[in-house]
């Protein structure tokens, strides 16, 4: 399925980012290590772009949102450094392929506002993408 390949492409790219931190993937068991940073991943689909004439395919579009979750009361330095690393790792114009589907990062990733959740200092990063999906 093309949407599965798109998700795998995006997640594989994220998993390749070093240094590695714990990741809560969609619908997978995850237990964060106390005192250690981790990130959660959400896939936010957008309306497909099917403006092309014909039935050969369309563009799937969406946002992969990575929320960085760092220990509270340690200052913003480590979280900010990881956020900037993530922004560069998914820079605008990047393309990568998985399972025959090529994913394009369509704009510079967007840093959302910081917030606190329980014992974590958090910042979401939104990565906008699209991929051409064949319907033939």
mmCIF file of C-alpha atoms in Angstrom, residues 1-122:
data_model
loop_
_atom_site.group_PDB
_atom_site.id
_atom_site.type_symbol
_atom_site.label_atom_id
_atom_site.label_comp_id
_atom_site.label_asym_id
_atom_site.label_seq_id
_atom_site.Cartn_x
_atom_site.Cartn_y
_atom_site.Cartn_z
ATOM 1 C CA UNK A 1 0.000 0.000 0.000
ATOM 2 C CA UNK A 2 1.369 3.420 -0.907
ATOM 3 C CA UNK A 3 0.421 5.154 2.362
ATOM 4 C CA UNK A 4 2.268 2.459 4.281
ATOM 5 C CA UNK A 5 5.344 2.985 2.090
ATOM 6 C CA UNK A 6 5.143 6.753 2.683
ATOM 7 C CA UNK A 7 4.967 6.244 6.449
ATOM 8 C CA UNK A 8 7.871 3.775 6.349
ATOM 9 C CA UNK A 9 9.943 6.194 4.250
ATOM 10 C CA UNK A 10 9.419 9.031 6.719
ATOM 11 C CA UNK A 11 10.003 6.865 9.775
ATOM 12 C CA UNK A 12 13.141 5.294 8.289
ATOM 13 C CA UNK A 13 14.548 8.760 7.640
ATOM 14 C CA UNK A 14 13.790 9.786 11.239
ATOM 15 C CA UNK A 15 15.313 6.585 12.643
ATOM 16 C CA UNK A 16 18.563 7.345 10.778
ATOM 17 C CA UNK A 17 19.055 10.611 12.712
ATOM 18 C CA UNK A 18 21.957 10.466 15.150
ATOM 19 C CA UNK A 19 22.361 10.561 18.017
ATOM 20 C CA UNK A 20 19.427 8.233 18.450
ATOM 21 C CA UNK A 21 16.806 8.889 21.131
ATOM 22 C CA UNK A 22 13.861 6.758 22.245
ATOM 23 C CA UNK A 23 10.865 6.977 19.932
ATOM 24 C CA UNK A 24 7.194 6.317 20.555
ATOM 25 C CA UNK A 25 5.992 5.085 17.153
ATOM 26 C CA UNK A 26 2.311 4.932 16.243
ATOM 27 C CA UNK A 27 0.480 2.029 17.899
ATOM 28 C CA UNK A 28 3.662 0.448 19.298
ATOM 29 C CA UNK A 29 4.461 -0.198 22.962
ATOM 30 C CA UNK A 30 6.920 2.328 24.410
ATOM 31 C CA UNK A 31 8.110 3.009 27.948
ATOM 32 C CA UNK A 32 10.276 6.133 28.285
ATOM 33 C CA UNK A 33 13.398 5.896 30.407
ATOM 34 C CA UNK A 34 13.128 8.287 33.372
ATOM 35 C CA UNK A 35 15.421 11.285 32.963
ATOM 36 C CA UNK A 36 16.151 10.546 29.280
ATOM 37 C CA UNK A 37 14.810 12.477 26.257
ATOM 38 C CA UNK A 38 12.435 10.827 23.822
ATOM 39 C CA UNK A 39 10.202 11.730 20.896
ATOM 40 C CA UNK A 40 6.725 10.788 19.749
ATOM 41 C CA UNK A 41 5.650 10.570 16.111
ATOM 42 C CA UNK A 42 2.219 11.371 14.677
ATOM 43 C CA UNK A 43 1.154 11.173 11.041
ATOM 44 C CA UNK A 44 -1.336 13.894 10.084
ATOM 45 C CA UNK A 45 -2.881 13.264 6.647
ATOM 46 C CA UNK A 46 -4.040 16.175 4.507
ATOM 47 C CA UNK A 47 -6.422 16.130 1.564
ATOM 48 C CA UNK A 48 -4.856 14.479 -1.486
ATOM 49 C CA UNK A 49 -4.048 16.716 -4.423
ATOM 50 C CA UNK A 50 -5.788 15.118 -7.369
ATOM 51 C CA UNK A 51 -5.898 18.127 -9.672
ATOM 52 C CA UNK A 52 -4.237 16.186 -12.490
ATOM 53 C CA UNK A 53 -6.523 15.130 -15.299
ATOM 54 C CA UNK A 54 -6.697 11.371 -15.686
ATOM 55 C CA UNK A 55 -6.769 8.348 -13.465
ATOM 56 C CA UNK A 56 -3.043 7.533 -13.420
ATOM 57 C CA UNK A 57 -2.417 8.843 -9.926
ATOM 58 C CA UNK A 58 -2.498 11.683 -7.442
ATOM 59 C CA UNK A 59 -0.389 13.368 -4.765
ATOM 60 C CA UNK A 60 -0.816 12.241 -1.162
ATOM 61 C CA UNK A 61 0.050 15.031 1.273
ATOM 62 C CA UNK A 62 0.547 15.229 4.990
ATOM 63 C CA UNK A 63 2.563 16.228 7.996
ATOM 64 C CA UNK A 64 4.780 14.036 10.115
ATOM 65 C CA UNK A 65 4.824 15.663 13.531
ATOM 66 C CA UNK A 66 7.716 14.764 15.800
ATOM 67 C CA UNK A 67 7.297 15.983 19.363
ATOM 68 C CA UNK A 68 10.557 16.203 21.269
ATOM 69 C CA UNK A 69 10.132 15.424 24.982
ATOM 70 C CA UNK A 70 13.007 16.385 27.256
ATOM 71 C CA UNK A 71 13.310 16.317 31.063
ATOM 72 C CA UNK A 72 11.849 19.447 32.675
ATOM 73 C CA UNK A 73 13.953 21.936 34.627
ATOM 74 C CA UNK A 74 17.140 21.246 32.637
ATOM 75 C CA UNK A 75 16.924 24.363 30.455
ATOM 76 C CA UNK A 76 16.132 24.530 26.753
ATOM 77 C CA UNK A 77 19.641 23.882 25.363
ATOM 78 C CA UNK A 78 19.477 20.142 24.650
ATOM 79 C CA UNK A 79 15.927 20.338 23.270
ATOM 80 C CA UNK A 80 16.832 23.291 21.026
ATOM 81 C CA UNK A 81 19.928 21.487 19.715
ATOM 82 C CA UNK A 82 17.869 18.408 18.814
ATOM 83 C CA UNK A 83 15.169 20.560 17.192
ATOM 84 C CA UNK A 84 17.734 22.260 14.921
ATOM 85 C CA UNK A 85 19.275 18.885 14.067
ATOM 86 C CA UNK A 86 15.822 17.601 13.093
ATOM 87 C CA UNK A 87 15.149 20.706 10.966
ATOM 88 C CA UNK A 88 18.347 20.110 8.995
ATOM 89 C CA UNK A 89 17.691 16.358 8.684
ATOM 90 C CA UNK A 90 14.326 17.065 6.985
ATOM 91 C CA UNK A 91 15.315 20.204 5.046
ATOM 92 C CA UNK A 92 12.986 21.569 2.368
ATOM 93 C CA UNK A 93 13.568 19.939 -1.020
ATOM 94 C CA UNK A 94 14.787 16.625 0.393
ATOM 95 C CA UNK A 95 13.529 13.515 -1.416
ATOM 96 C CA UNK A 96 13.849 9.876 -0.408
ATOM 97 C CA UNK A 97 12.328 6.620 -1.622
ATOM 98 C CA UNK A 98 10.924 3.565 0.109
ATOM 99 C CA UNK A 99 8.976 0.708 -1.451
ATOM 100 C CA UNK A 100 8.895 2.423 -4.825
ATOM 101 C CA UNK A 101 7.328 5.632 -3.445
ATOM 102 C CA UNK A 102 9.334 8.870 -3.453
ATOM 103 C CA UNK A 103 8.564 11.300 -0.655
ATOM 104 C CA UNK A 104 9.323 15.021 -1.025
ATOM 105 C CA UNK A 105 9.729 17.433 1.899
ATOM 106 C CA UNK A 106 7.735 20.363 0.531
ATOM 107 C CA UNK A 107 8.692 23.152 2.924
ATOM 108 C CA UNK A 108 11.065 23.909 5.746
ATOM 109 C CA UNK A 109 10.000 22.028 8.889
ATOM 110 C CA UNK A 110 8.088 24.186 11.372
ATOM 111 C CA UNK A 111 8.913 24.385 15.079
ATOM 112 C CA UNK A 112 5.776 24.670 17.167
ATOM 113 C CA UNK A 113 5.572 26.388 20.535
ATOM 114 C CA UNK A 114 7.212 24.822 23.566
ATOM 115 C CA UNK A 115 4.949 23.345 26.226
ATOM 116 C CA UNK A 116 5.206 21.296 29.398
ATOM 117 C CA UNK A 117 3.500 17.908 29.727
ATOM 118 C CA UNK A 118 3.843 16.157 33.081
ATOM 119 C CA UNK A 119 7.602 15.916 33.710
ATOM 120 C CA UNK A 120 8.614 16.877 30.139
ATOM 121 C CA UNK A 121 9.592 20.059 28.324
ATOM 122 C CA UNK A 122 8.280 19.553 24.775
#
